[in-house]
Amino acid sequence: MTVSSITTSRTYLTRQLSELNDLLAEKTTQLARGKVGTTFGDVGDRRLLDIQLTQKVSSIETYQQTITVSDLHLKTLDMSLERLEDIRRDAKSALDTNDFILQHDGKTQTQSRANSCSTRRSTF
């Protein structure tokens, strides 16, 4: 509030007191609401900065949510691929009965079974 001239007239002092009272009421309202002004025009650049910062924070939160959802999708895909690999291994082992684990005699179970079957046939 600028002071143009200082006079001691009753009207001037009454007007000044009234303006100060209005200003006090406005500042009390702003303090109670936590806002600088009642309209965007009252707040000027500070409100514009507040809106821009709020928008940027919202954008960052949106990016974080997108990253979280993408991470969930990637983990799900990874688990699906691992399960498909397990299914492939199970199917291959079900189709291929040869097991290549050596026993104490240096032969696989399949070789031992084949050998025992051939010795039984030769005795008949």
CSV table of C-alpha atoms in Angstrom, one decimal:
chain,number,residue,atom,x,y,z
A,1,MET,CA,0.0,0.0,0.0
A,2,THR,CA,1.5,3.3,-1.0
A,3,VAL,CA,1.2,6.5,0.9
A,4,SER,CA,0.5,9.3,-1.4
A,5,SER,CA,0.2,12.1,1.1
A,6,ILE,CA,-0.1,12.3,4.8
A,7,THR,CA,-2.9,14.5,6.1
A,8,THR,CA,-4.7,14.6,9.3
A,9,SER,CA,-8.2,14.9,7.9
A,10,ARG,CA,-10.9,12.8,9.4
A,11,THR,CA,-12.0,11.3,6.0
A,12,TYR,CA,-8.5,10.4,5.0
A,13,LEU,CA,-7.8,8.6,8.2
A,14,THR,CA,-11.2,6.8,8.1
A,15,ARG,CA,-10.5,5.7,4.5
A,16,GLN,CA,-7.0,4.5,5.4
A,17,LEU,CA,-8.4,2.6,8.5
A,18,SER,CA,-11.1,1.0,6.3
A,19,GLU,CA,-8.5,-0.1,3.7
A,20,LEU,CA,-6.2,-1.5,6.4
A,21,ASN,CA,-9.2,-3.3,7.9
A,22,ASP,CA,-10.1,-4.8,4.5
A,23,LEU,CA,-6.5,-5.8,3.9
A,24,LEU,CA,-6.4,-7.5,7.4
A,25,ALA,CA,-9.6,-9.4,6.6
A,26,GLU,CA,-8.2,-10.6,3.2
A,27,LYS,CA,-4.9,-11.7,4.8
A,28,THR,CA,-6.8,-13.5,7.6
A,29,THR,CA,-8.8,-15.3,5.0
A,30,GLN,CA,-5.7,-16.2,3.1
A,31,LEU,CA,-4.0,-17.5,6.2
A,32,ALA,CA,-7.1,-19.6,7.2
A,33,ARG,CA,-7.4,-21.1,3.7
A,34,GLY,CA,-3.6,-21.5,3.1
A,35,LYS,CA,-3.9,-19.7,-0.2
A,36,VAL,CA,-2.3,-16.4,-1.3
A,37,GLY,CA,-5.5,-15.1,-3.1
A,38,THR,CA,-9.1,-16.0,-3.7
A,39,THR,CA,-8.7,-16.0,-7.5
A,40,PHE,CA,-5.8,-16.7,-10.0
A,41,GLY,CA,-5.6,-13.0,-10.8
A,42,ASP,CA,-4.9,-12.2,-7.2
A,43,VAL,CA,-2.0,-14.6,-6.8
A,44,GLY,CA,-0.1,-13.8,-10.0
A,45,ASP,CA,3.1,-15.6,-10.8
A,46,ARG,CA,3.2,-17.6,-7.6
A,47,ARG,CA,0.0,-19.4,-8.4
A,48,LEU,CA,1.2,-20.1,-11.9
A,49,LEU,CA,4.4,-21.6,-10.5
A,50,ASP,CA,2.4,-23.7,-8.1
A,51,ILE,CA,0.2,-25.0,-10.9
A,52,GLN,CA,3.3,-25.9,-13.0
A,53,LEU,CA,5.0,-27.6,-10.1
A,54,THR,CA,1.8,-29.6,-9.3
A,55,GLN,CA,1.6,-30.6,-12.9
A,56,LYS,CA,5.2,-31.8,-13.0
A,57,VAL,CA,4.8,-33.8,-9.8
A,58,SER,CA,1.7,-35.4,-11.3
A,59,SER,CA,3.6,-36.2,-14.4
A,60,ILE,CA,6.4,-37.8,-12.3
A,61,GLU,CA,3.8,-39.9,-10.4
A,62,THR,CA,2.3,-41.0,-13.7
A,63,TYR,CA,5.8,-42.1,-15.0
A,64,GLN,CA,6.4,-44.0,-11.7
A,65,GLN,CA,3.0,-45.8,-12.1
A,66,THR,CA,3.9,-46.7,-15.7
A,67,ILE,CA,7.3,-48.0,-14.6
A,68,THR,CA,5.6,-50.1,-11.9
A,69,VAL,CA,3.0,-51.6,-14.3
A,70,SER,CA,5.7,-52.2,-16.9
A,71,ASP,CA,7.9,-54.0,-14.3
A,72,LEU,CA,4.9,-56.1,-13.3
A,73,HIS,CA,4.4,-57.1,-17.0
A,74,LEU,CA,8.1,-57.9,-17.4
A,75,LYS,CA,8.1,-60.1,-14.3
A,76,THR,CA,5.0,-61.9,-15.5
A,77,LEU,CA,6.5,-62.5,-18.9
A,78,ASP,CA,9.7,-63.8,-17.3
A,79,MET,CA,7.8,-66.2,-15.1
A,80,SER,CA,5.8,-67.3,-18.2
A,81,LEU,CA,9.0,-68.0,-20.1
A,82,GLU,CA,10.5,-69.9,-17.2
A,83,ARG,CA,7.4,-72.0,-17.0
A,84,LEU,CA,7.4,-72.7,-20.7
A,85,GLU,CA,11.0,-73.8,-20.4
A,86,ASP,CA,10.0,-76.2,-17.6
A,87,ILE,CA,7.2,-77.5,-19.7
A,88,ARG,CA,9.6,-78.1,-22.6
A,89,ARG,CA,12.1,-79.9,-20.4
A,90,ASP,CA,9.3,-82.1,-18.9
A,91,ALA,CA,8.0,-82.9,-22.4
A,92,LYS,CA,11.4,-83.8,-23.7
A,93,SER,CA,12.1,-86.0,-20.7
A,94,ALA,CA,8.8,-87.7,-21.2
A,95,LEU,CA,9.5,-88.4,-24.8
A,96,ASP,CA,13.1,-89.3,-24.5
A,97,THR,CA,13.3,-92.3,-22.1
A,98,ASN,CA,17.1,-92.5,-22.3
A,99,ASP,CA,18.6,-91.2,-19.1
A,100,PHE,CA,22.3,-90.5,-19.3
A,101,ILE,CA,23.1,-90.9,-15.7
A,102,LEU,CA,25.8,-93.4,-15.1
A,103,GLN,CA,25.4,-96.1,-12.5
A,104,HIS,CA,28.2,-97.6,-10.4
A,105,ASP,CA,29.0,-100.1,-13.2
A,106,GLY,CA,29.5,-97.4,-15.8
A,107,LYS,CA,26.3,-98.0,-17.7
A,108,THR,CA,23.1,-96.1,-17.8
A,109,GLN,CA,19.8,-97.6,-16.5
A,110,THR,CA,18.6,-98.1,-20.1
A,111,GLN,CA,21.8,-99.9,-21.0
A,112,SER,CA,21.5,-102.1,-18.0
A,113,ARG,CA,17.9,-102.9,-18.7
A,114,ALA,CA,18.7,-103.7,-22.3
A,115,ASN,CA,21.6,-105.9,-21.3
A,116,SER,CA,19.4,-107.8,-18.8
A,117,CYS,CA,16.6,-108.3,-21.4
A,118,SER,CA,19.1,-109.6,-23.9
A,119,THR,CA,20.6,-112.1,-21.5
A,120,ARG,CA,17.1,-113.4,-20.6
A,121,ARG,CA,16.2,-113.8,-24.2
A,122,SER,CA,19.3,-115.8,-24.9
A,123,THR,CA,18.4,-118.3,-22.1
A,124,PHE,CA,15.0,-119.1,-23.6
